[in-house]
């Protein structure tokens, strides 16, 4: 079990708790994937889901690039030297197992999760592409409701990656470079001179 817990450490990001985080993790991806799935279902010309020039092949091309970006971002966060990176986040800090997270730890979890998910989805998409000729052999997969459900799940995970990436970019662009608040005490000097 100890080895398995190490393998799935990047998924610990999902267990981080914060009131706004559920919007990036679930609410926005689900709303977006419902809209995209409806568009795919009702377009007059059929969208290829697998195969050459298909949804999966386009997404895999993007994931191939993004996975490297996420790993580089993890390295940047780990080595970034700035005051405040190792302080607990301001306001209502995110927590993991009851512990308040520092900005460095939160971003490490975030980009670790994104790297893990993009690699997993890349290989899942690649596997689907490789076995596409065999998928037609299964009667169950010919059911339109199952196809729609699988497309919805696939797009939901991709949308989760997109919105979590936007959250990471927000922290990398804005929050990592904002100056931490400092308490400054000015000394008053008496410059009274005797006549």
PDB file of C-alpha atoms in Angstrom:
ATOM      1  CA  UNK A   1       0.000   0.000   0.000  1.00  0.00           C
ATOM      2  CA  UNK A   2       2.914   2.346   0.722  1.00  0.00           C
ATOM      3  CA  UNK A   3       4.102   2.102  -2.907  1.00  0.00           C
ATOM      4  CA  UNK A   4       0.579   2.780  -4.223  1.00  0.00           C
ATOM      5  CA  UNK A   5       0.237   5.873  -2.008  1.00  0.00           C
ATOM      6  CA  UNK A   6       3.469   7.218  -3.519  1.00  0.00           C
ATOM      7  CA  UNK A   7       2.235   6.558  -7.058  1.00  0.00           C
ATOM      8  CA  UNK A   8      -0.976   8.487  -6.437  1.00  0.00           C
ATOM      9  CA  UNK A   9       0.482  11.382  -4.406  1.00  0.00           C
ATOM     10  CA  UNK A  10      -0.180  13.861  -7.276  1.00  0.00           C
ATOM     11  CA  UNK A  11      -3.913  13.184  -6.931  1.00  0.00           C
ATOM     12  CA  UNK A  12      -3.728  14.591  -3.372  1.00  0.00           C
ATOM     13  CA  UNK A  13      -4.532  17.947  -4.993  1.00  0.00           C
ATOM     14  CA  UNK A  14      -8.165  16.800  -5.275  1.00  0.00           C
ATOM     15  CA  UNK A  15      -8.338  16.476  -1.470  1.00  0.00           C
ATOM     16  CA  UNK A  16      -7.220  20.074  -0.899  1.00  0.00           C
ATOM     17  CA  UNK A  17     -10.113  21.995   0.590  1.00  0.00           C
ATOM     18  CA  UNK A  18     -11.018  25.616  -0.175  1.00  0.00           C
ATOM     19  CA  UNK A  19     -14.402  27.272  -0.874  1.00  0.00           C
ATOM     20  CA  UNK A  20     -13.396  28.547  -4.350  1.00  0.00           C
ATOM     21  CA  UNK A  21     -11.506  25.421  -5.425  1.00  0.00           C
ATOM     22  CA  UNK A  22     -14.621  23.317  -6.099  1.00  0.00           C
ATOM     23  CA  UNK A  23     -15.609  25.772  -8.855  1.00  0.00           C
ATOM     24  CA  UNK A  24     -12.326  25.110 -10.713  1.00  0.00           C
ATOM     25  CA  UNK A  25     -12.408  21.367  -9.974  1.00  0.00           C
ATOM     26  CA  UNK A  26     -16.059  20.506 -10.581  1.00  0.00           C
ATOM     27  CA  UNK A  27     -18.604  23.263 -11.256  1.00  0.00           C
ATOM     28  CA  UNK A  28     -16.996  25.035 -14.235  1.00  0.00           C
ATOM     29  CA  UNK A  29     -15.685  21.822 -15.893  1.00  0.00           C
ATOM     30  CA  UNK A  30     -19.087  20.108 -15.639  1.00  0.00           C
ATOM     31  CA  UNK A  31     -20.998  23.115 -17.004  1.00  0.00           C
ATOM     32  CA  UNK A  32     -18.509  23.485 -19.875  1.00  0.00           C
ATOM     33  CA  UNK A  33     -18.500  19.770 -20.694  1.00  0.00           C
ATOM     34  CA  UNK A  34     -22.318  19.661 -20.753  1.00  0.00           C
ATOM     35  CA  UNK A  35     -22.302  22.508 -23.293  1.00  0.00           C
ATOM     36  CA  UNK A  36     -19.554  20.925 -25.433  1.00  0.00           C
ATOM     37  CA  UNK A  37     -21.234  17.501 -25.351  1.00  0.00           C
ATOM     38  CA  UNK A  38     -24.548  19.042 -26.435  1.00  0.00           C
ATOM     39  CA  UNK A  39     -22.830  20.883 -29.290  1.00  0.00           C
ATOM     40  CA  UNK A  40     -21.130  17.641 -30.424  1.00  0.00           C
ATOM     41  CA  UNK A  41     -24.440  15.742 -30.308  1.00  0.00           C
ATOM     42  CA  UNK A  42     -26.473  18.314 -32.219  1.00  0.00           C
ATOM     43  CA  UNK A  43     -24.016  19.498 -34.871  1.00  0.00           C
ATOM     44  CA  UNK A  44     -25.324  18.780 -38.375  1.00  0.00           C
ATOM     45  CA  UNK A  45     -21.995  17.211 -39.412  1.00  0.00           C
ATOM     46  CA  UNK A  46     -20.737  14.390 -37.207  1.00  0.00           C
ATOM     47  CA  UNK A  47     -17.585  15.099 -35.138  1.00  0.00           C
ATOM     48  CA  UNK A  48     -14.994  12.305 -35.245  1.00  0.00           C
ATOM     49  CA  UNK A  49     -14.316  11.262 -31.670  1.00  0.00           C
ATOM     50  CA  UNK A  50     -11.460   8.826 -32.376  1.00  0.00           C
ATOM     51  CA  UNK A  51      -9.189   8.276 -35.338  1.00  0.00           C
ATOM     52  CA  UNK A  52      -7.233  10.682 -37.507  1.00  0.00           C
ATOM     53  CA  UNK A  53      -8.210  14.362 -37.107  1.00  0.00           C
ATOM     54  CA  UNK A  54     -10.546  13.473 -34.238  1.00  0.00           C
ATOM     55  CA  UNK A  55     -11.330  15.011 -30.852  1.00  0.00           C
ATOM     56  CA  UNK A  56      -8.986  12.585 -29.054  1.00  0.00           C
ATOM     57  CA  UNK A  57      -6.102  13.161 -31.490  1.00  0.00           C
ATOM     58  CA  UNK A  58      -6.402  16.975 -31.170  1.00  0.00           C
ATOM     59  CA  UNK A  59      -6.552  16.790 -27.367  1.00  0.00           C
ATOM     60  CA  UNK A  60      -3.589  14.375 -27.256  1.00  0.00           C
ATOM     61  CA  UNK A  61      -1.516  16.813 -29.297  1.00  0.00           C
ATOM     62  CA  UNK A  62      -2.220  19.545 -26.756  1.00  0.00           C
ATOM     63  CA  UNK A  63      -1.650  17.270 -23.731  1.00  0.00           C
ATOM     64  CA  UNK A  64       1.719  16.248 -25.132  1.00  0.00           C
ATOM     65  CA  UNK A  65       2.849  19.874 -24.939  1.00  0.00           C
ATOM     66  CA  UNK A  66       1.141  20.708 -21.649  1.00  0.00           C
ATOM     67  CA  UNK A  67       2.639  17.818 -19.671  1.00  0.00           C
ATOM     68  CA  UNK A  68       6.120  19.290 -20.221  1.00  0.00           C
ATOM     69  CA  UNK A  69       4.867  22.742 -19.238  1.00  0.00           C
ATOM     70  CA  UNK A  70       3.434  21.371 -15.983  1.00  0.00           C
ATOM     71  CA  UNK A  71       6.660  19.573 -15.051  1.00  0.00           C
ATOM     72  CA  UNK A  72       8.668  22.732 -15.807  1.00  0.00           C
ATOM     73  CA  UNK A  73       6.217  24.751 -13.695  1.00  0.00           C
ATOM     74  CA  UNK A  74       6.703  22.345 -10.777  1.00  0.00           C
ATOM     75  CA  UNK A  75      10.456  22.823 -11.039  1.00  0.00           C
ATOM     76  CA  UNK A  76      10.032  26.608 -11.191  1.00  0.00           C
ATOM     77  CA  UNK A  77       7.771  26.651  -8.124  1.00  0.00           C
ATOM     78  CA  UNK A  78      10.158  24.415  -6.176  1.00  0.00           C
ATOM     79  CA  UNK A  79      13.174  26.637  -6.845  1.00  0.00           C
ATOM     80  CA  UNK A  80      11.523  30.085  -6.933  1.00  0.00           C
ATOM     81  CA  UNK A  81      13.167  32.268  -4.295  1.00  0.00           C
ATOM     82  CA  UNK A  82      10.846  34.976  -3.064  1.00  0.00           C
ATOM     83  CA  UNK A  83       9.621  36.100   0.316  1.00  0.00           C
ATOM     84  CA  UNK A  84       6.203  34.712   1.108  1.00  0.00           C
ATOM     85  CA  UNK A  85       6.439  31.497  -0.932  1.00  0.00           C
ATOM     86  CA  UNK A  86       6.885  29.424   2.228  1.00  0.00           C
ATOM     87  CA  UNK A  87       4.350  31.354   4.304  1.00  0.00           C
ATOM     88  CA  UNK A  88       0.805  30.088   4.806  1.00  0.00           C
ATOM     89  CA  UNK A  89      -1.438  31.595   2.123  1.00  0.00           C
ATOM     90  CA  UNK A  90      -3.286  34.769   3.099  1.00  0.00           C
ATOM     91  CA  UNK A  91      -7.026  35.066   3.745  1.00  0.00           C
ATOM     92  CA  UNK A  92      -8.775  31.700   3.870  1.00  0.00           C
ATOM     93  CA  UNK A  93      -5.848  29.348   3.097  1.00  0.00           C
ATOM     94  CA  UNK A  94      -6.418  26.000   1.384  1.00  0.00           C
ATOM     95  CA  UNK A  95      -6.014  22.987   3.648  1.00  0.00           C
ATOM     96  CA  UNK A  96      -4.969  19.382   3.149  1.00  0.00           C
ATOM     97  CA  UNK A  97      -5.763  16.922   5.941  1.00  0.00           C
ATOM     98  CA  UNK A  98      -6.407  19.893   8.234  1.00  0.00           C
ATOM     99  CA  UNK A  99      -3.025  21.543   7.574  1.00  0.00           C
ATOM    100  CA  UNK A 100      -2.936  25.042   6.059  1.00  0.00           C
ATOM    101  CA  UNK A 101      -0.836  25.125   2.893  1.00  0.00           C
ATOM    102  CA  UNK A 102       1.913  27.499   1.903  1.00  0.00           C
ATOM    103  CA  UNK A 103       1.859  28.984  -1.590  1.00  0.00           C
ATOM    104  CA  UNK A 104       4.803  26.787  -2.656  1.00  0.00           C
ATOM    105  CA  UNK A 105       3.150  23.591  -1.394  1.00  0.00           C
ATOM    106  CA  UNK A 106      -0.232  24.435  -2.953  1.00  0.00           C
ATOM    107  CA  UNK A 107       1.336  25.173  -6.352  1.00  0.00           C
ATOM    108  CA  UNK A 108       3.470  22.025  -6.167  1.00  0.00           C
ATOM    109  CA  UNK A 109       0.341  19.936  -5.583  1.00  0.00           C
ATOM    110  CA  UNK A 110      -1.512  21.806  -8.337  1.00  0.00           C
ATOM    111  CA  UNK A 111       1.143  21.363 -11.037  1.00  0.00           C
ATOM    112  CA  UNK A 112       1.898  17.816  -9.888  1.00  0.00           C
ATOM    113  CA  UNK A 113      -1.784  16.971 -10.327  1.00  0.00           C
ATOM    114  CA  UNK A 114      -1.878  18.611 -13.760  1.00  0.00           C
ATOM    115  CA  UNK A 115       1.267  16.769 -14.904  1.00  0.00           C
ATOM    116  CA  UNK A 116      -0.138  13.436 -13.664  1.00  0.00           C
ATOM    117  CA  UNK A 117      -3.585  13.963 -15.228  1.00  0.00           C
ATOM    118  CA  UNK A 118      -2.216  15.158 -18.569  1.00  0.00           C
ATOM    119  CA  UNK A 119       0.118  12.146 -18.828  1.00  0.00           C
ATOM    120  CA  UNK A 120      -2.668   9.718 -17.829  1.00  0.00           C
ATOM    121  CA  UNK A 121      -5.146  11.257 -20.285  1.00  0.00           C
ATOM    122  CA  UNK A 122      -2.511  11.258 -23.036  1.00  0.00           C
ATOM    123  CA  UNK A 123      -1.941   7.523 -22.594  1.00  0.00           C
ATOM    124  CA  UNK A 124      -5.679   6.835 -22.249  1.00  0.00           C
ATOM    125  CA  UNK A 125      -6.315   8.724 -25.501  1.00  0.00           C
ATOM    126  CA  UNK A 126      -3.436   6.905 -27.182  1.00  0.00           C
ATOM    127  CA  UNK A 127      -4.792   3.535 -26.051  1.00  0.00           C
ATOM    128  CA  UNK A 128      -8.254   4.399 -27.400  1.00  0.00           C
ATOM    129  CA  UNK A 129      -6.683   5.382 -30.733  1.00  0.00           C
ATOM    130  CA  UNK A 130      -4.753   2.087 -30.911  1.00  0.00           C
ATOM    131  CA  UNK A 131      -7.763  -0.141 -30.218  1.00  0.00           C
ATOM    132  CA  UNK A 132     -10.321   1.884 -32.181  1.00  0.00           C
ATOM    133  CA  UNK A 133     -10.745  -0.898 -34.758  1.00  0.00           C
ATOM    134  CA  UNK A 134     -11.774  -3.319 -32.013  1.00  0.00           C
ATOM    135  CA  UNK A 135     -14.273  -1.004 -30.310  1.00  0.00           C
ATOM    136  CA  UNK A 136     -16.929  -1.665 -32.943  1.00  0.00           C
ATOM    137  CA  UNK A 137     -16.950  -5.353 -31.932  1.00  0.00           C
ATOM    138  CA  UNK A 138     -18.676  -4.561 -28.635  1.00  0.00           C
ATOM    139  CA  UNK A 139     -22.450  -4.218 -28.931  1.00  0.00           C
ATOM    140  CA  UNK A 140     -22.663  -2.200 -25.715  1.00  0.00           C
ATOM    141  CA  UNK A 141     -20.443   0.530 -27.184  1.00  0.00           C
ATOM    142  CA  UNK A 142     -22.891   0.975 -30.063  1.00  0.00           C
ATOM    143  CA  UNK A 143     -25.508   2.389 -27.660  1.00  0.00           C
ATOM    144  CA  UNK A 144     -25.757   6.149 -28.210  1.00  0.00           C
ATOM    145  CA  UNK A 145     -26.395   6.894 -24.513  1.00  0.00           C
ATOM    146  CA  UNK A 146     -23.122   5.159 -23.570  1.00  0.00           C
ATOM    147  CA  UNK A 147     -21.175   7.067 -26.254  1.00  0.00           C
ATOM    148  CA  UNK A 148     -22.601  10.354 -25.007  1.00  0.00           C
ATOM    149  CA  UNK A 149     -21.766   9.419 -21.407  1.00  0.00           C
ATOM    150  CA  UNK A 150     -18.177   8.501 -22.266  1.00  0.00           C
ATOM    151  CA  UNK A 151     -17.715  11.691 -24.296  1.00  0.00           C
ATOM    152  CA  UNK A 152     -19.088  13.716 -21.364  1.00  0.00           C
ATOM    153  CA  UNK A 153     -16.675  12.046 -18.896  1.00  0.00           C
ATOM    154  CA  UNK A 154     -13.697  12.531 -21.239  1.00  0.00           C
ATOM    155  CA  UNK A 155     -14.496  16.193 -21.856  1.00  0.00           C
ATOM    156  CA  UNK A 156     -15.140  16.769 -18.126  1.00  0.00           C
ATOM    157  CA  UNK A 157     -11.632  15.578 -17.261  1.00  0.00           C
ATOM    158  CA  UNK A 158     -10.114  17.704 -20.045  1.00  0.00           C
ATOM    159  CA  UNK A 159     -12.105  20.753 -18.868  1.00  0.00           C
ATOM    160  CA  UNK A 160     -10.910  20.085 -15.307  1.00  0.00           C
ATOM    161  CA  UNK A 161      -7.323  20.176 -16.593  1.00  0.00           C
ATOM    162  CA  UNK A 162      -8.040  23.428 -18.480  1.00  0.00           C
ATOM    163  CA  UNK A 163      -9.640  25.248 -15.536  1.00  0.00           C
ATOM    164  CA  UNK A 164      -6.999  24.014 -13.083  1.00  0.00           C
ATOM    165  CA  UNK A 165      -4.337  25.242 -15.528  1.00  0.00           C
ATOM    166  CA  UNK A 166      -5.996  28.670 -15.534  1.00  0.00           C
ATOM    167  CA  UNK A 167      -5.920  28.673 -11.716  1.00  0.00           C
ATOM    168  CA  UNK A 168      -2.223  27.772 -11.794  1.00  0.00           C
ATOM    169  CA  UNK A 169      -1.533  30.506 -14.340  1.00  0.00           C
ATOM    170  CA  UNK A 170      -3.313  33.023 -12.115  1.00  0.00           C
ATOM    171  CA  UNK A 171      -0.988  32.178  -9.226  1.00  0.00           C
ATOM    172  CA  UNK A 172       2.099  32.134 -11.451  1.00  0.00           C
ATOM    173  CA  UNK A 173       1.256  35.461 -13.125  1.00  0.00           C
ATOM    174  CA  UNK A 174      -0.196  37.460 -10.265  1.00  0.00           C
ATOM    175  CA  UNK A 175       0.211  35.982  -6.814  1.00  0.00           C
ATOM    176  CA  UNK A 176       3.801  34.745  -7.037  1.00  0.00           C
ATOM    177  CA  UNK A 177       5.023  38.224  -7.925  1.00  0.00           C
ATOM    178  CA  UNK A 178       2.911  40.314  -5.592  1.00  0.00           C
ATOM    179  CA  UNK A 179       4.902  41.781  -2.757  1.00  0.00           C
ATOM    180  CA  UNK A 180       4.068  40.333   0.667  1.00  0.00           C
ATOM    181  CA  UNK A 181       2.686  42.786   3.159  1.00  0.00           C
ATOM    182  CA  UNK A 182       5.252  43.976   5.649  1.00  0.00           C
ATOM    183  CA  UNK A 183       4.866  45.807   8.917  1.00  0.00           C
ATOM    184  CA  UNK A 184       7.047  48.896   8.822  1.00  0.00           C
ATOM    185  CA  UNK A 185       7.702  50.823  12.044  1.00  0.00           C
ATOM    186  CA  UNK A 186       9.144  54.263  11.569  1.00  0.00           C
ATOM    187  CA  UNK A 187      11.362  55.659  14.341  1.00  0.00           C
ATOM    188  CA  UNK A 188      10.592  59.225  15.281  1.00  0.00           C
ATOM    189  CA  UNK A 189      13.686  61.208  16.029  1.00  0.00           C
ATOM    190  CA  UNK A 190      13.573  64.304  18.182  1.00  0.00           C
ATOM    191  CA  UNK A 191      15.583  66.939  16.451  1.00  0.00           C
ATOM    192  CA  UNK A 192      15.089  69.486  19.216  1.00  0.00           C
ATOM    193  CA  UNK A 193      18.221  71.523  19.578  1.00  0.00           C
ATOM    194  CA  UNK A 194      19.046  73.630  22.588  1.00  0.00           C
ATOM    195  CA  UNK A 195      19.497  77.373  21.891  1.00  0.00           C
TER     196      UNK A 195
END
